[in-house]
Amino acid sequence: MLRTQSHFAIGLPVSGHLLMAAGGHAEEMNQAQALVIVAAELKLFLRPGRRGGPVRVTVDGTCSLGHVVQSLGVPLTEVGRLLVNGEPALPGQRPGGGDVVTVDPVRRPQHLEPARFVLDVHLGTLARRLRLVGVDTAYANDAGDDALIEQANAGRRVLLTQDRGLLCRRKLQLGAYVRGARPDDQFADVLDRFAPPLAPWTRCPACNGHLSPAAKGSVDPLLRPGTRRTYQAFSRCQSCGQVYWRGAHSKRLEQIIDTAVRTVSNATGE
């Protein structure tokens, strides 16, 4: 299961009508307000105009902390701790006028038992890299949002996505926002955040199945003549039957694996 400092992995619906950033309207200024201090690591989720410092929000006594945080744009999956006036608080607590709310990020590494993921359709390269280093990674390039949430919940998988709205869905049990525009940065972010156990060359990059050594004779009919002459060691996916060998591209893959090992080692301090 996913362990965080508090149980903030379950998204809550955004209720923007329950609060608003303090603005220039006189009636808003007369309403009770709370001050929300968002950690620097989470300010990327705020609108640009709110990133300069604490945010004042109007509160009506019915909106929860979870609603306040997500209405500002920060998914609760990214929150590691909430404080109200310096005291630990839960997402269901209701802030009052004059309260100071502190929103801290998830503490890294965020341990998973077991480390399993499902990725949305825009993260195909990241999925293949996670499989390359042996991380259990479900992915389909045609999966819809509802199907992703159902798959994540059923398999106790963390849904990795850059869709903030998806992370805020009430039904989602485990999720995480992937930082970075390039696959290299996304890969590093996931490994740094979760530090999953690595087992390179054990999963099929195409389908996530397990790889096992295959005698050359058993796969010989599937090989091209040049491959048959040049290579002797092969693996085959137990699920889809795909055959693999260390070809000309293996040096690049080894570099990806070496970088992954270093990233996880740095994240865990080992």
Coordinates of C-alpha atoms in Angstrom, one line a residue:
M1 CA 0.0 0.0 0.0
L2 CA 1.0 3.6 -0.4
R3 CA 2.4 5.2 2.8
T4 CA 2.5 8.9 3.2
Q5 CA 2.7 11.2 6.2
S6 CA -1.1 11.5 6.1
H7 CA -3.8 9.7 4.1
F8 CA -4.0 12.2 1.2
A9 CA -3.8 9.7 -1.7
I10 CA -7.6 9.8 -2.2
G11 CA -8.8 12.7 -4.3
L12 CA -11.7 14.9 -3.3
P13 CA -14.0 16.8 -5.7
V14 CA -13.2 20.4 -6.4
S15 CA -15.8 22.7 -5.0
G16 CA -14.7 26.1 -6.3
H17 CA -18.0 27.7 -5.4
L18 CA -17.3 27.2 -1.7
L19 CA -14.2 29.5 -1.7
M20 CA -12.5 32.1 -3.8
A21 CA -9.3 33.9 -3.7
A22 CA -9.7 37.2 -1.9
G23 CA -10.3 39.8 -4.6
G24 CA -11.4 43.4 -5.0
H25 CA -15.1 42.9 -4.3
A26 CA -16.2 44.6 -1.1
E27 CA -18.5 41.7 -0.2
E28 CA -15.7 39.2 -0.4
M29 CA -13.4 41.3 1.8
N30 CA -16.1 41.2 4.5
Q31 CA -16.2 37.4 4.5
A32 CA -14.1 35.2 6.8
Q33 CA -10.8 34.4 5.2
A34 CA -8.0 31.9 5.7
L35 CA -4.4 32.2 4.7
V36 CA -2.9 29.3 2.7
I37 CA 0.8 28.9 2.5
V38 CA 1.8 26.5 -0.3
A39 CA 5.2 24.9 -0.3
A40 CA 7.6 26.0 -3.1
E41 CA 7.5 22.4 -4.6
L42 CA 3.8 22.7 -5.0
K43 CA 3.5 26.2 -6.5
L44 CA 3.6 24.8 -10.0
F45 CA 0.0 23.8 -9.5
L46 CA -1.1 27.4 -8.6
R47 CA -2.2 30.0 -11.1
P48 CA 0.8 32.2 -12.0
G49 CA -0.8 35.2 -10.1
R50 CA -0.9 33.1 -6.9
R51 CA 2.7 31.8 -6.8
G52 CA 4.3 34.9 -5.3
G53 CA 3.3 34.2 -1.7
P54 CA 0.5 33.1 0.6
V55 CA -3.0 32.9 -0.8
R56 CA -6.0 34.4 1.0
V57 CA -9.2 32.5 0.4
T58 CA -12.7 33.1 1.7
V59 CA -14.2 30.3 3.8
D60 CA -17.8 29.7 4.8
G61 CA -17.5 27.1 7.5
T62 CA -18.6 24.2 5.3
C63 CA -15.7 23.7 2.9
S64 CA -13.0 21.2 4.0
L65 CA -9.2 21.6 3.8
G66 CA -9.2 19.1 1.0
H67 CA -11.6 21.3 -1.0
V68 CA -9.6 24.4 -0.3
V69 CA -6.3 22.8 -1.4
Q70 CA -7.7 21.2 -4.6
S71 CA -9.7 24.3 -5.5
L72 CA -6.4 26.2 -5.6
G73 CA -5.2 23.6 -8.1
V74 CA -3.1 21.3 -5.9
P75 CA -4.1 17.6 -6.1
L76 CA -4.2 15.9 -2.7
T77 CA -2.0 13.2 -4.1
E78 CA 0.8 15.6 -4.0
V79 CA 0.2 16.7 -0.4
G80 CA 2.2 15.1 2.4
R81 CA 1.1 17.1 5.4
L82 CA -1.5 19.8 6.2
L83 CA -1.1 22.1 9.1
V84 CA -3.7 24.5 10.6
N85 CA -2.1 27.2 12.8
G86 CA 0.9 25.0 13.1
E87 CA -1.0 21.8 14.2
P88 CA -1.4 18.7 12.0
A89 CA -4.8 18.5 10.3
L90 CA -6.8 16.1 8.1
P91 CA -8.3 16.9 4.7
G92 CA -11.8 16.7 6.2
Q93 CA -11.2 19.4 8.7
R94 CA -13.0 22.8 8.1
P95 CA -10.8 25.9 8.2
G96 CA -12.2 29.0 9.8
G97 CA -11.6 32.7 9.5
G98 CA -8.1 33.8 10.5
D99 CA -6.7 30.3 10.2
V100 CA -3.3 29.8 8.6
V101 CA -3.1 26.7 6.5
T102 CA 0.3 25.2 5.5
V103 CA 0.4 22.7 2.6
D104 CA 3.6 20.6 2.4
P105 CA 4.6 18.2 -0.4
V106 CA 4.8 14.4 -0.1
R107 CA 8.0 13.4 1.5
R108 CA 10.4 11.5 -0.8
P109 CA 11.0 8.7 -1.2
Q110 CA 7.3 7.7 -1.0
H111 CA 7.5 3.9 -0.4
L112 CA 5.2 1.5 -2.1
E113 CA 4.4 -2.1 -1.1
P114 CA 4.4 -3.4 -3.8
A115 CA 5.7 -0.9 -6.3
R116 CA 3.1 -1.0 -9.1
F117 CA 2.0 1.7 -11.5
V118 CA -0.5 2.4 -14.3
L119 CA 0.3 5.2 -16.7
D120 CA -2.0 7.4 -18.8
V121 CA -1.9 7.4 -22.6
H122 CA 0.6 10.3 -22.8
L123 CA 3.4 8.5 -21.0
G124 CA 4.2 5.6 -23.3
T125 CA 8.0 6.2 -23.3
L126 CA 8.1 6.4 -19.5
A127 CA 6.2 3.1 -19.4
R128 CA 8.8 1.4 -21.5
R129 CA 11.6 2.7 -19.4
L130 CA 10.0 1.6 -16.2
R131 CA 9.5 -1.8 -17.6
L132 CA 13.2 -1.9 -18.8
V133 CA 14.3 -1.6 -15.2
G134 CA 11.9 -4.2 -14.0
V135 CA 9.1 -2.0 -12.5
D136 CA 5.6 -3.4 -12.8
T137 CA 4.0 -0.9 -15.2
A138 CA 0.6 -1.2 -16.8
Y139 CA 0.0 0.9 -19.9
A140 CA -2.3 1.0 -22.9
N141 CA -2.3 3.7 -25.5
D142 CA -6.1 3.8 -25.8
A143 CA -7.2 3.7 -22.1
G144 CA -9.8 6.3 -21.1
D145 CA -9.8 8.1 -17.8
D146 CA -12.5 5.9 -16.2
A147 CA -10.7 2.7 -17.3
L148 CA -7.4 4.0 -15.8
I149 CA -9.0 4.7 -12.5
E150 CA -10.7 1.3 -12.4
Q151 CA -7.4 -0.4 -13.3
A152 CA -5.5 1.5 -10.7
N153 CA -8.0 0.8 -7.9
A154 CA -8.4 -2.9 -8.8
G155 CA -4.7 -3.6 -8.8
R156 CA -3.7 -1.2 -6.0
R157 CA -1.5 0.6 -8.6
V158 CA -0.5 4.2 -8.5
L159 CA -1.9 6.2 -11.5
L160 CA 0.9 8.3 -13.0
T161 CA -0.3 11.2 -15.0
Q162 CA 0.2 14.9 -15.8
D163 CA -3.6 15.4 -15.8
R164 CA -4.3 17.3 -12.6
G165 CA -8.0 16.9 -13.0
L166 CA -7.7 13.2 -13.2
L167 CA -5.7 13.2 -9.9
C168 CA -8.6 15.1 -8.3
R169 CA -11.2 12.5 -9.2
R170 CA -13.0 11.3 -6.0
K171 CA -12.9 7.6 -7.1
L172 CA -9.1 7.5 -7.5
Q173 CA -7.4 5.8 -4.6
L174 CA -3.7 6.2 -5.5
G175 CA -2.1 8.7 -7.9
A176 CA 0.9 10.9 -8.5
Y177 CA 1.7 13.8 -10.8
V178 CA 4.7 13.2 -13.1
R179 CA 7.0 16.2 -13.3
G180 CA 9.0 17.0 -16.5
A181 CA 8.3 17.5 -20.2
R182 CA 11.0 15.1 -21.4
P183 CA 11.0 11.3 -20.8
D184 CA 14.4 11.6 -19.1
D185 CA 13.1 14.1 -16.6
Q186 CA 9.8 12.1 -16.1
F187 CA 11.8 8.9 -15.5
A188 CA 14.1 10.6 -13.0
D189 CA 11.1 12.1 -11.2
V190 CA 9.2 8.8 -10.7
L191 CA 12.4 7.0 -9.5
D192 CA 13.3 9.8 -7.1
R193 CA 9.8 10.0 -5.7
F194 CA 9.1 6.3 -5.2
A195 CA 12.6 4.6 -5.3
P196 CA 11.1 1.3 -6.5
P197 CA 13.1 -1.9 -6.4
L198 CA 14.8 -2.4 -9.8
A199 CA 15.3 -5.6 -11.7
P200 CA 16.6 -4.7 -15.2
W201 CA 16.0 -6.9 -18.2
T202 CA 13.2 -8.9 -16.4
R203 CA 10.1 -7.3 -18.0
C204 CA 8.8 -7.1 -21.5
P205 CA 8.9 -3.4 -22.7
A206 CA 6.0 -4.1 -25.0
C207 CA 3.5 -5.7 -22.6
N208 CA 5.0 -5.8 -19.1
G209 CA 5.1 -9.6 -19.0
H210 CA 8.0 -11.4 -17.4
L211 CA 11.1 -12.3 -19.4
S212 CA 12.8 -15.7 -19.2
P213 CA 16.0 -17.0 -20.9
A214 CA 15.2 -18.8 -24.1
A215 CA 17.4 -21.4 -25.9
K216 CA 18.4 -20.2 -29.3
G217 CA 17.0 -23.3 -30.8
S218 CA 13.5 -22.5 -29.4
V219 CA 13.4 -19.1 -31.0
D220 CA 15.5 -19.7 -34.1
P221 CA 12.4 -19.8 -36.5
L222 CA 11.5 -16.3 -35.3
L223 CA 14.9 -14.7 -36.0
R224 CA 16.2 -13.0 -39.1
P225 CA 19.3 -14.5 -40.7
G226 CA 21.6 -11.7 -39.5
T227 CA 20.4 -12.0 -36.0
R228 CA 20.7 -15.7 -36.0
R229 CA 24.3 -15.5 -37.1
T230 CA 25.4 -12.7 -34.7
Y231 CA 23.7 -13.4 -31.4
Q232 CA 23.5 -16.4 -29.1
A233 CA 21.7 -15.2 -25.9
F234 CA 18.0 -14.6 -26.0
S235 CA 15.0 -13.9 -23.7
R236 CA 11.3 -14.4 -24.4
C237 CA 8.3 -12.8 -22.9
Q238 CA 6.1 -15.3 -21.1
S239 CA 3.0 -13.3 -21.9
C240 CA 3.2 -12.1 -25.5
G241 CA 6.1 -14.3 -26.8
Q242 CA 8.2 -11.4 -28.0
V243 CA 11.9 -12.4 -28.3
Y244 CA 14.7 -10.1 -27.1
W245 CA 18.5 -10.0 -27.4
R246 CA 21.3 -7.5 -26.6
G247 CA 21.5 -5.8 -30.0
A248 CA 23.2 -2.6 -31.2
H249 CA 20.9 -0.5 -29.1
S250 CA 21.9 -2.2 -25.9
K251 CA 24.6 0.4 -24.9
R252 CA 21.9 3.1 -24.8
L253 CA 19.7 0.9 -22.7
E254 CA 22.5 0.1 -20.4
Q255 CA 23.0 3.9 -19.9
I256 CA 19.3 4.3 -19.0
I257 CA 19.6 1.4 -16.5
D258 CA 22.8 2.8 -14.9
T259 CA 21.2 6.2 -14.5
A260 CA 18.1 4.6 -12.9
V261 CA 20.2 2.7 -10.4
R262 CA 22.1 5.9 -9.4
T263 CA 18.8 7.8 -9.1
V264 CA 17.2 5.2 -6.8
S265 CA 20.5 4.9 -4.8
N266 CA 20.6 8.7 -4.2
A267 CA 16.9 8.8 -3.3
T268 CA 17.3 6.1 -0.6
G269 CA 20.7 7.3 0.6
E270 CA 22.3 3.9 -0.1

